GROMACS .gro file of C-alpha atoms in nm:
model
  419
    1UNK     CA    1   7.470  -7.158   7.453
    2UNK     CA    2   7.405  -7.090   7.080
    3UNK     CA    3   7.539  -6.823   6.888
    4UNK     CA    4   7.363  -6.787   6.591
    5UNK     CA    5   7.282  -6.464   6.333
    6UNK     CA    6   7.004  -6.356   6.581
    7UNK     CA    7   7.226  -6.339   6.884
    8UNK     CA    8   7.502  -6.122   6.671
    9UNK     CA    9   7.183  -5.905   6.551
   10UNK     CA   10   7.001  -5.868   6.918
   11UNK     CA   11   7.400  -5.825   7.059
   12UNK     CA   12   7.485  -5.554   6.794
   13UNK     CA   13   7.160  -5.350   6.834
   14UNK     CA   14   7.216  -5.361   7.222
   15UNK     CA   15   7.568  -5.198   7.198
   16UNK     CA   16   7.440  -4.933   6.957
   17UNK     CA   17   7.115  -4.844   7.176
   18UNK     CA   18   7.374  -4.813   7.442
   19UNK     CA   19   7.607  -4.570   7.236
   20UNK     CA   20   7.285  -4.375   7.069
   21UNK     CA   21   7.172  -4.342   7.466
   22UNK     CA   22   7.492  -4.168   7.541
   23UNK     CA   23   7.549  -3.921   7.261
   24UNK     CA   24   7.128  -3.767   7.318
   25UNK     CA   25   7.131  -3.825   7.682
   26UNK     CA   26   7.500  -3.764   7.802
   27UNK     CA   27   7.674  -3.544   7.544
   28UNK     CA   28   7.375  -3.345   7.389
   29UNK     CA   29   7.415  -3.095   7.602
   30UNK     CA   30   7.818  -2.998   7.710
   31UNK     CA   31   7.873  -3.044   8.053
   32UNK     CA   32   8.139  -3.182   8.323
   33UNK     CA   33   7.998  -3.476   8.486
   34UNK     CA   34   7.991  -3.478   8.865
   35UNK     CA   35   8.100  -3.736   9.080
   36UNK     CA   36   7.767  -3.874   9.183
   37UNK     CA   37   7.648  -3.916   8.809
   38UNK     CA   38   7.952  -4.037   8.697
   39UNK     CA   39   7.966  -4.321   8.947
   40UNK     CA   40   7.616  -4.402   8.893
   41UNK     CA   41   7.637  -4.460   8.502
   42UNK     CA   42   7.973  -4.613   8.578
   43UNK     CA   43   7.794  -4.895   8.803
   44UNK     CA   44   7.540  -4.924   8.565
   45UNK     CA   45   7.747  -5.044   8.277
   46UNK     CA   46   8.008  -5.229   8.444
   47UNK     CA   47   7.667  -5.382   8.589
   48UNK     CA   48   7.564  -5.495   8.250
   49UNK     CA   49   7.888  -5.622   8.156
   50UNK     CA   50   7.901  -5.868   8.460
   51UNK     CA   51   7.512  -5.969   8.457
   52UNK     CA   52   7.582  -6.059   8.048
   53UNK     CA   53   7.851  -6.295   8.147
   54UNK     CA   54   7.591  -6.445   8.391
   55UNK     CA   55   7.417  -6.540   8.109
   56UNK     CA   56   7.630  -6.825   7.999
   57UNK     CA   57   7.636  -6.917   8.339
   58UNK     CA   58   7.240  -6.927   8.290
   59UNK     CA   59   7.247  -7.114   7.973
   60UNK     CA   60   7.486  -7.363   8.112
   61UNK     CA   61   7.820  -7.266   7.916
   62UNK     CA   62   8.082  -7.228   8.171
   63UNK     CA   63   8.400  -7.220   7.976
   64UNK     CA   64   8.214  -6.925   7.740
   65UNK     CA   65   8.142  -6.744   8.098
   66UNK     CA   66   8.510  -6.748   8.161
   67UNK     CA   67   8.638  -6.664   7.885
   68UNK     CA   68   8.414  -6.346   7.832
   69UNK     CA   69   8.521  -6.240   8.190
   70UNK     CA   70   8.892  -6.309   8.134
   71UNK     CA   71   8.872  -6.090   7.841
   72UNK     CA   72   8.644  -5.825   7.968
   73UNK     CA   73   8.864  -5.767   8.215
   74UNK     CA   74   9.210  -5.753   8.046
   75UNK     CA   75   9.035  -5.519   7.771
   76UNK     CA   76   8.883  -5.289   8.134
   77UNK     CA   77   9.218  -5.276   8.209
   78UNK     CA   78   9.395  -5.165   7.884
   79UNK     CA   79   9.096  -4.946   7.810
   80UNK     CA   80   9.187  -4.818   8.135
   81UNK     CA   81   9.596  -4.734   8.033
   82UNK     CA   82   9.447  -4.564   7.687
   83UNK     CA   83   9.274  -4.275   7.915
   84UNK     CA   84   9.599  -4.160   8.015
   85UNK     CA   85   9.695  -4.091   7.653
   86UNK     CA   86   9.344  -3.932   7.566
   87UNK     CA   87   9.393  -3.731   7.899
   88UNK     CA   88   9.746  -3.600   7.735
   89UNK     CA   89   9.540  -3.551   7.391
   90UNK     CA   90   9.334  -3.322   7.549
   91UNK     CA   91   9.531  -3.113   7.751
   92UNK     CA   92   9.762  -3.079   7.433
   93UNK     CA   93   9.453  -2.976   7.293
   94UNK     CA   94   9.344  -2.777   7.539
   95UNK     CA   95   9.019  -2.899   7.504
   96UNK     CA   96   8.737  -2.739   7.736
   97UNK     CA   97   8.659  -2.951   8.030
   98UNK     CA   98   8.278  -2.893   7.951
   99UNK     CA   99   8.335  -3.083   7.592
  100UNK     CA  100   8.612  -3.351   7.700
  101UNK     CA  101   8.322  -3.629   7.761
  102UNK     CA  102   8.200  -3.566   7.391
  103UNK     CA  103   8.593  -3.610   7.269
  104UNK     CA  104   8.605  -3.925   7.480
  105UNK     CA  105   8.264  -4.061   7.344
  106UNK     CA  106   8.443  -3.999   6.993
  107UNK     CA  107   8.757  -4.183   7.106
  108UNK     CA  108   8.497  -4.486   7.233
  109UNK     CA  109   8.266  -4.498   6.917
  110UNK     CA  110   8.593  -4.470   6.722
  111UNK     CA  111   8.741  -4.739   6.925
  112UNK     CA  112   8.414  -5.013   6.931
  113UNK     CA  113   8.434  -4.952   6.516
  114UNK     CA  114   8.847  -5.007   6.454
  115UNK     CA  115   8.793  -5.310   6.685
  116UNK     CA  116   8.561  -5.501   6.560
  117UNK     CA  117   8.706  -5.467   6.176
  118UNK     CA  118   9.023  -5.624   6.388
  119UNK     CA  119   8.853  -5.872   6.510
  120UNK     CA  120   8.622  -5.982   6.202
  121UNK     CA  121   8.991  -6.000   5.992
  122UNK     CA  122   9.193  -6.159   6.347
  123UNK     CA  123   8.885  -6.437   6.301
  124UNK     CA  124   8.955  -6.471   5.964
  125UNK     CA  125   9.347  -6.487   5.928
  126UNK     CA  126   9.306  -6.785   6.258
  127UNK     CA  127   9.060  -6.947   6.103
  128UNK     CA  128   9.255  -6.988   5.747
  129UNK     CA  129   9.630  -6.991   5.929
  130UNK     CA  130   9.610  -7.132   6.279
  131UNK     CA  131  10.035  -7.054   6.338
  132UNK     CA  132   9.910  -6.686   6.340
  133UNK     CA  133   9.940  -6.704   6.712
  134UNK     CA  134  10.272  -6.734   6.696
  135UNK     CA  135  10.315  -6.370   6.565
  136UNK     CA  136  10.048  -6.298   6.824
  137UNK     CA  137  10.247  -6.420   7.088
  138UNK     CA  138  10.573  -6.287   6.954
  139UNK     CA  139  10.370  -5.950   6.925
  140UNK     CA  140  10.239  -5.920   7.286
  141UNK     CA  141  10.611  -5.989   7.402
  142UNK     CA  142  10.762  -5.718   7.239
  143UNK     CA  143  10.501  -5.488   7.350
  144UNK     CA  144  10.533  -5.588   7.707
  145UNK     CA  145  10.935  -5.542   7.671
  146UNK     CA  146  10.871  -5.221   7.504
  147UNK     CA  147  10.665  -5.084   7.810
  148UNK     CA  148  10.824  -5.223   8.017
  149UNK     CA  149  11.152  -5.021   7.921
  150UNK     CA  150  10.992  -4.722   7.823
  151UNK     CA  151  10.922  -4.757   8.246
  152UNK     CA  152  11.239  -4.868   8.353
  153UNK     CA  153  11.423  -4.622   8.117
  154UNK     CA  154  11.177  -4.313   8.191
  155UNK     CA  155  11.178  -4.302   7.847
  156UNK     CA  156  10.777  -4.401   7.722
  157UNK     CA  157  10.848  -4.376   7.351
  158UNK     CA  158  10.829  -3.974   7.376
  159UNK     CA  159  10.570  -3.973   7.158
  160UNK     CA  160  10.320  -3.693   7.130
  161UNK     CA  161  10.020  -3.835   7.028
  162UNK     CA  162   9.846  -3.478   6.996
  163UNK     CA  163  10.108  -3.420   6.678
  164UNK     CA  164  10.079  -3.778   6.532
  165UNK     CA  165  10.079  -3.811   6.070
  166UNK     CA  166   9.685  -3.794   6.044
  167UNK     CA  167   9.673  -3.470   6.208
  168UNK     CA  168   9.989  -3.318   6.058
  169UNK     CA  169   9.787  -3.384   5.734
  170UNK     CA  170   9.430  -3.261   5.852
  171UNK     CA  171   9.622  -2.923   5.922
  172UNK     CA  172   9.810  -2.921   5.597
  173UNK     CA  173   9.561  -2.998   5.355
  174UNK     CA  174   9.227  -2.829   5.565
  175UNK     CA  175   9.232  -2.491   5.699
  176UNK     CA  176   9.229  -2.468   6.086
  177UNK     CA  177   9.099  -2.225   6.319
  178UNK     CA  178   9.325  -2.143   6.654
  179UNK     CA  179   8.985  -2.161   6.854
  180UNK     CA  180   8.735  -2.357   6.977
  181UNK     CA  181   8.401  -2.271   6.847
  182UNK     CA  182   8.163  -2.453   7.155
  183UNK     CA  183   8.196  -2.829   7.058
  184UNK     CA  184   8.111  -2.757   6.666
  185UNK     CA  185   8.337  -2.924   6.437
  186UNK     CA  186   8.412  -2.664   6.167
  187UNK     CA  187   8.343  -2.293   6.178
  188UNK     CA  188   8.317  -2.014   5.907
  189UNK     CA  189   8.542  -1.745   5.909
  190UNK     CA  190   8.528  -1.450   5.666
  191UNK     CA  191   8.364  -1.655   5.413
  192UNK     CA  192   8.604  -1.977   5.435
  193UNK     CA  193   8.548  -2.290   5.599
  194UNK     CA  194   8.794  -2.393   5.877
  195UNK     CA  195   8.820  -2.745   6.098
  196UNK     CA  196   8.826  -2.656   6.450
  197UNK     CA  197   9.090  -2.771   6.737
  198UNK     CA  198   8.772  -3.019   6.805
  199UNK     CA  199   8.825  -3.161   6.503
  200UNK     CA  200   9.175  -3.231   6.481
  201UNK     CA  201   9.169  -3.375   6.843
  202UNK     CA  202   8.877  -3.644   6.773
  203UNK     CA  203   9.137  -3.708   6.469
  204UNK     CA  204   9.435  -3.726   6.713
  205UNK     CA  205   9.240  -3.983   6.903
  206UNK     CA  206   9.137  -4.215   6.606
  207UNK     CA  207   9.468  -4.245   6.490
  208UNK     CA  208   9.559  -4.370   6.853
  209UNK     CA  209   9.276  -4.574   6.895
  210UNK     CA  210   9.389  -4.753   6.578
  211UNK     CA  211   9.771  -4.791   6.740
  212UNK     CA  212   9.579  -4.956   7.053
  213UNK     CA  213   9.425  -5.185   6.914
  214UNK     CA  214   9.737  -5.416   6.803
  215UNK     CA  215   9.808  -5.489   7.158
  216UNK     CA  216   9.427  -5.488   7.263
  217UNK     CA  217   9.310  -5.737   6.985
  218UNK     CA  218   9.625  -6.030   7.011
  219UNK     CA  219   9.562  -6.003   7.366
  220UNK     CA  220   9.216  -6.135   7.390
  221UNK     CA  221   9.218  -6.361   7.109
  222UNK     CA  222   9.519  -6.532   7.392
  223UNK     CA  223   9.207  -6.578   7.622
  224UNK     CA  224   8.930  -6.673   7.336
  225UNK     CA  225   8.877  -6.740   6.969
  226UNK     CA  226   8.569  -6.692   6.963
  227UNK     CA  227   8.438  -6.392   6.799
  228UNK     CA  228   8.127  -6.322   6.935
  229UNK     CA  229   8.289  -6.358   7.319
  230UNK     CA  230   8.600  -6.146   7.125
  231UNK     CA  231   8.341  -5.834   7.045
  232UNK     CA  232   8.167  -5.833   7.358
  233UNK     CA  233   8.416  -5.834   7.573
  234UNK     CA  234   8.603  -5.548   7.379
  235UNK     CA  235   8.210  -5.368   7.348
  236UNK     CA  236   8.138  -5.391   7.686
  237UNK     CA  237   8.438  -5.279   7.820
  238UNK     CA  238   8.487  -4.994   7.593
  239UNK     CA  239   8.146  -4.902   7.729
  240UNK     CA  240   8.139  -4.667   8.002
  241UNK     CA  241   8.474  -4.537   7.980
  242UNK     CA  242   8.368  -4.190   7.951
  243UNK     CA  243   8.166  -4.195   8.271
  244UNK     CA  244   8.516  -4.411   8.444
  245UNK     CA  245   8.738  -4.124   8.329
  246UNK     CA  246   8.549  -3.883   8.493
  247UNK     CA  247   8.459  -4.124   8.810
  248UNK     CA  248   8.861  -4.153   8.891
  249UNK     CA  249   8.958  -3.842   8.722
  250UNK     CA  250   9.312  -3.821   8.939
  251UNK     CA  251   9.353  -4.142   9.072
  252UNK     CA  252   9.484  -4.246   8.733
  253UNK     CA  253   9.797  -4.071   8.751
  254UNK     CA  254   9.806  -4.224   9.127
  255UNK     CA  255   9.805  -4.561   8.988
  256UNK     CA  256  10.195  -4.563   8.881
  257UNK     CA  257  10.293  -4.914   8.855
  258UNK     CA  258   9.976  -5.010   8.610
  259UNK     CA  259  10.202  -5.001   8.301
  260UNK     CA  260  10.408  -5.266   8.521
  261UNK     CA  261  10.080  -5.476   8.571
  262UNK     CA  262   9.973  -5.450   8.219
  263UNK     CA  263  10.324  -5.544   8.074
  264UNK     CA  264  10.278  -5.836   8.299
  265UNK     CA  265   9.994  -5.943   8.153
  266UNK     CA  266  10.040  -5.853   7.789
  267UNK     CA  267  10.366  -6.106   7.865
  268UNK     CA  268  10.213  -6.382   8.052
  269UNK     CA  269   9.922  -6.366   7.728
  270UNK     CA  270  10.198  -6.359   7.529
  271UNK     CA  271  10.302  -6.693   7.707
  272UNK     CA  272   9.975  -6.876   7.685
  273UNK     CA  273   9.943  -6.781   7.324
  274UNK     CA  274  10.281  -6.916   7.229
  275UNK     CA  275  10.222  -7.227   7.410
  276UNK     CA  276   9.884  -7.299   7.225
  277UNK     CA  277  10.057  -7.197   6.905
  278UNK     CA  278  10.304  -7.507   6.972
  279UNK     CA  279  10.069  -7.766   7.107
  280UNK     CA  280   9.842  -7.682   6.750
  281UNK     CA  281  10.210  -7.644   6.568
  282UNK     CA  282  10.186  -7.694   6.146
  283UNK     CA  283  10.536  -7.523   6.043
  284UNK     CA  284  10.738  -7.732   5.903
  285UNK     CA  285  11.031  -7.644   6.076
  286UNK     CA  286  10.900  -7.670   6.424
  287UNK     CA  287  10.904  -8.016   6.586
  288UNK     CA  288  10.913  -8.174   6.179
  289UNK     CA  289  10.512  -7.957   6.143
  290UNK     CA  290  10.408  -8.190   6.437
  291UNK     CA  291  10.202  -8.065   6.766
  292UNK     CA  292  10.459  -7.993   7.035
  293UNK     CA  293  10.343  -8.177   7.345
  294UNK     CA  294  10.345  -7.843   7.588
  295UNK     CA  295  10.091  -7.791   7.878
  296UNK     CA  296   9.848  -7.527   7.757
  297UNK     CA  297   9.727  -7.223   8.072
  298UNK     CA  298   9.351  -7.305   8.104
  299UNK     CA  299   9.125  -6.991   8.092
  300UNK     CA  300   9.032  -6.996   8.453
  301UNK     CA  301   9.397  -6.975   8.545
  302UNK     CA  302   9.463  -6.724   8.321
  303UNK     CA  303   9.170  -6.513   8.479
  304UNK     CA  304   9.293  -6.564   8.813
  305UNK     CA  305   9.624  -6.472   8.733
  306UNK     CA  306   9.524  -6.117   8.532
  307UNK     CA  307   9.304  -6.029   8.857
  308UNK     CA  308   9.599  -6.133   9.070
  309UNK     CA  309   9.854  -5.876   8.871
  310UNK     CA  310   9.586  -5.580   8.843
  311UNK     CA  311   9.488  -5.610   9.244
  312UNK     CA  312   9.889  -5.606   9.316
  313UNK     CA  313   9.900  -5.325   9.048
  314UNK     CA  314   9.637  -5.091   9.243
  315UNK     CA  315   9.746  -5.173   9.555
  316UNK     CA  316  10.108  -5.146   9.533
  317UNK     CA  317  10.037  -4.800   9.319
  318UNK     CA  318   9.836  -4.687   9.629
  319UNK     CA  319  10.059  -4.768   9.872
  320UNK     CA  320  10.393  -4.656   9.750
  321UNK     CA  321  10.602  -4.381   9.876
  322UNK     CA  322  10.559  -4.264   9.486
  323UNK     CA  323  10.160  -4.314   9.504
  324UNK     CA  324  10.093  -4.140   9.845
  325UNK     CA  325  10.357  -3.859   9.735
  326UNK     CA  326  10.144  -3.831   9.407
  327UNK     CA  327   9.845  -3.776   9.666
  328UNK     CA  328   9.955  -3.541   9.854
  329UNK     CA  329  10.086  -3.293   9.540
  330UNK     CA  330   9.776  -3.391   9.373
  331UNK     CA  331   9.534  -3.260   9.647
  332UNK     CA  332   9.758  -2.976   9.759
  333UNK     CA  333   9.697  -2.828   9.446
  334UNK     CA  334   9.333  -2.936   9.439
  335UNK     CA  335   9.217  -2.838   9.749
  336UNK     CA  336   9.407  -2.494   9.706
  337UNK     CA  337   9.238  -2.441   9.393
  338UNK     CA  338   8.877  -2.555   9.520
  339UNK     CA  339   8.960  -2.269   9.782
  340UNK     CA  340   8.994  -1.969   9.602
  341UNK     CA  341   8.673  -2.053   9.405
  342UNK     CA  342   8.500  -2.030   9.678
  343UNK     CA  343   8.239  -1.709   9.635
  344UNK     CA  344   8.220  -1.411   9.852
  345UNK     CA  345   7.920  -1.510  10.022
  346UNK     CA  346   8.014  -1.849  10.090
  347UNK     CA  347   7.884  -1.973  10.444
  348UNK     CA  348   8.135  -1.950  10.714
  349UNK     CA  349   8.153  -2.316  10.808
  350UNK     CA  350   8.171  -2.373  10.413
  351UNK     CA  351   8.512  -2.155  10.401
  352UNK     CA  352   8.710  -2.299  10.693
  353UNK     CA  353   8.637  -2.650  10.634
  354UNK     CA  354   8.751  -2.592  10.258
  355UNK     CA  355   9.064  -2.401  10.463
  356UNK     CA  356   9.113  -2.684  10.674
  357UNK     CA  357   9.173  -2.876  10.390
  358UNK     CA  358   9.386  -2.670  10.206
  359UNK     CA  359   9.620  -2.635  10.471
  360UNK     CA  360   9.636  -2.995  10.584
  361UNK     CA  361   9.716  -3.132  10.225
  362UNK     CA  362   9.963  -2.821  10.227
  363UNK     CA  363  10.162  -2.921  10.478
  364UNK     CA  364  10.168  -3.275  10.349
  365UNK     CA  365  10.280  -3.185   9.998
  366UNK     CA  366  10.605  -2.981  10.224
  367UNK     CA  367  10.671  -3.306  10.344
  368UNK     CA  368  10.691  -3.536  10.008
  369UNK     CA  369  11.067  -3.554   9.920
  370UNK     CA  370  11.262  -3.331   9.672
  371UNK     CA  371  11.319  -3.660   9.427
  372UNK     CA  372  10.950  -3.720   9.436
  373UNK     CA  373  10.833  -3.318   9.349
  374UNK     CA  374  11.099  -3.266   9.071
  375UNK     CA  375  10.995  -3.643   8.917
  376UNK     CA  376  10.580  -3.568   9.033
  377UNK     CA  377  10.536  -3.220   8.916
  378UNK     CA  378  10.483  -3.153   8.588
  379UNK     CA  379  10.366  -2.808   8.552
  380UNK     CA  380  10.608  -2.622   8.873
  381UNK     CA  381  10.463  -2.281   8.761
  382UNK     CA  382  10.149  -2.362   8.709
  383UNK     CA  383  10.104  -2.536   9.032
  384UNK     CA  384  10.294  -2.282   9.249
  385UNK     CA  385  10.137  -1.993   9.162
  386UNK     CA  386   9.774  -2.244   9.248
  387UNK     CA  387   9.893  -2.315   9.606
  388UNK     CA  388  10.061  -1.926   9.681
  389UNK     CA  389   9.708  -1.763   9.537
  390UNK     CA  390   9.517  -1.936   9.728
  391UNK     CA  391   9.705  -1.919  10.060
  392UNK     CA  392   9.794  -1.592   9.984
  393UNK     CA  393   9.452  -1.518  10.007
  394UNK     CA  394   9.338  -1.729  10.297
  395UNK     CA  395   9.604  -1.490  10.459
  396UNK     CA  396   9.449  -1.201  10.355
  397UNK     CA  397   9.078  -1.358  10.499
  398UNK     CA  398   9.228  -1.391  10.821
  399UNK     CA  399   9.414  -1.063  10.825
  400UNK     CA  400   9.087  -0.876  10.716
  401UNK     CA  401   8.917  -1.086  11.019
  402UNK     CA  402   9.195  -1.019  11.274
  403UNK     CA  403   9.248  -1.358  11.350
  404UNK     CA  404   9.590  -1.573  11.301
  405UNK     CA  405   9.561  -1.784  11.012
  406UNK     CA  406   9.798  -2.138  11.018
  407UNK     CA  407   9.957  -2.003  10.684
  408UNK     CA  408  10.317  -2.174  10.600
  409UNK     CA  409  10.576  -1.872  10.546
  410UNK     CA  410  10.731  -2.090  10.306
  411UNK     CA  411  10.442  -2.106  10.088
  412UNK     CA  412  10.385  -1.714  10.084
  413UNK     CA  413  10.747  -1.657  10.072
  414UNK     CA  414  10.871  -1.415   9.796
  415UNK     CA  415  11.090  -1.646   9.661
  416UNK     CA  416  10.814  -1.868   9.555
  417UNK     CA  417  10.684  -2.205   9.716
  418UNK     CA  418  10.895  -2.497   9.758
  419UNK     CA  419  10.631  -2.764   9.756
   0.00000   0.00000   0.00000
């Protein structure tokens, strides 16, 4: 397949339809996605992503298929770790959940724009110094070590993103407002002109997309060098993120071994990249500025091996004692909380099968060990005063209806709940 100026310009104008779509259609108007229309955009764009790659397939260019996929879906998958951190953004923030896809649209345009400057110099600096990939490599190792202790240690570099240098100096050099003023970015205030908290969080989140992308760029220039299969694979998985973090809004803090899976693979890129640094080797001091004569990983075994780690990743998250406990806490608390918004004139049916719910999940939570609730739970307060108001008040229902009601006394108890 050719690449040529009018596949860059057709490509280009594609991804920004696609981003124009989502900021007149999506975010226009502030609102919290549901399920259903988050899993139908979500299909739709990881849709697109996999029917381009068919292209090449189409045209003939198998290795160019590959490679796209291989780095689509390492990029999915790192694109995939960054939510977490914009999740903690915004709840430093405290950003309304009605104007959180708007932030995260921010975060992705911010993201597509960083990248691709990364990419256009990455291109450059290979193309005039091939032994670049040795710092790649070298790079991607460290990283991967650094996770990976950060995981082992409990100790994941402490760092609060929400409080990074750019928006220490947004607040010291532009005058803030405590409030949010709807999703507007600045507000005026007795005649003078303040930022809002929306402001300084889309901030927050630039300077973080800009710290992502020196692990996300090295990575997939380990699976391609070409640029044009480097930018779409980055665009299109950037793409549809927003509707994904609303799609598996709590199954990403179920997923606790995926900085495991990704340190595997930032390693094992780290690996390949090394090795093709050698067997293309100019220093001087390697080998006499000869070509080592290593074994290089062909792309389709390096796509078989990232699917490999990220299937073991989600399964093994899933199926933990850690995962399922994570479950368990996780819908205790949301079941309990879907409960007591239930309205006064909900149906009957409606109110014990939410009930039902409540109480199994409940009683599961009671079971998850003590190491797993002190380790799991990161607001106790906040969550225990969520699961006593709402049985508290499923007690008073059944009181008020004369009926017994399968209420734990430890969750009612005065002393406060233990799960």
């Amino acid at each position: 397949m050719e690449i040529n100026g009018w596949t860059w310009a057709i490509t280009i104008a594609v991804i920004i339809g696609l981003l124009l779509f989502d900021y007149f259609v999506h975010v226009r108007k502030a609102h919290t996605p549901h399920i259903r229309e988050a899993a139908i955009w979500s299909a739709i764009y990881v849709g697109l992503a996999l029917v381009f790659g068919l292209v090449f397939f189409v045209f003939g260019d198998t290795q160019h298929a590959i490679e796209y996929y291989s780095g689509y879906i390492t990029e999915k998958a790192l694109s995939v770790d960054n939510l977490f951190v914009f999740l903690v953004i915004m709840s430093s923030f405290q950003v309304p959940r009605d104007y959180q896809q708007k932030v995260l649209l921010f975060g992705i345009t911010f993201a597509l724009i960083s990248r691709t400057a990364f990419i256009l110099v990455g291109a450059a600096i290979i193309e005039a110094w091939s032994d670049v990939f040795y710092l790649f490599g070298i790079a991607l190792l460290l990283i991967a070590g650094q996770q990976l202790k950060g995981e082992l240690t409990g100790d994941k570099d402490g760092k609060d993103e929400a409080d990074n240098v750019m928006v220490r100096a947004a607040k010291r050099f532009l005058p803030a407002s405590d409030e949010y003023n709807g999703d507007r970015l600045t507000v005026v205030k007795n005649g003078k002109r303040l930022i809002t908290p929306m402001l300084l969080v889309m901030v927050a989140i630039g300077a973080t997309d800009l710290l992502f992308a020196f692990d996300s760029i090295p990575a997939i220039f380990g699976l391609t060098q070409d640029p044009y299969i480097v930018f779409t694979a980055t665009a299109f998985s950037l793409m549809g993120l927003r509707q994904l973090y609303f799609l598996i809004d709590g199954l990403l803090d179920r997923l606790v071994y995926l900085s495991y899976g990704l340190a595997a693979i930032l390693g094992f890129i780290g690996v390949k990249l090394i090795l093709h640094a050698l067997h293309e080797n100019n220093l001087f001091f390697v080998n006499g500025g000869e070509n080592v004569p290593v074994r290089e990983i062909p792309t389709e075994i390096s796509l078989l091996v990232i699917v490999c780690i990220l299937i073991i990743t989600v399964v093994a998250s899933l199926a933990s004692p850690k995962g399922r406990a994570l479950r368990a806490l996780q819908n205790a608390e949301r079941f309990a909380h879907r409960y007591t918004e239930l309205g006064e004139d909900a149906p009957e049916q409606e109110r014990r099968e939410a009930a039902a719910l409540m109480d199994s999940w409940t009683q599961r939570a009671e079971s998850v060990p003590q190491k797993y609730r002190e380790d799991l739970i990161e607001h106790k307060d906040r969550y225990s005063r969520i699961i006593r108001t709402a049985h508290e008040s499923r007690l008073q229902a059944a009181n008020a209806a004369g009926v017994d009601a399968p209420v734990s006394e430890r969750i009612v108890d005065q002393d406060g709940p233990t799960v």
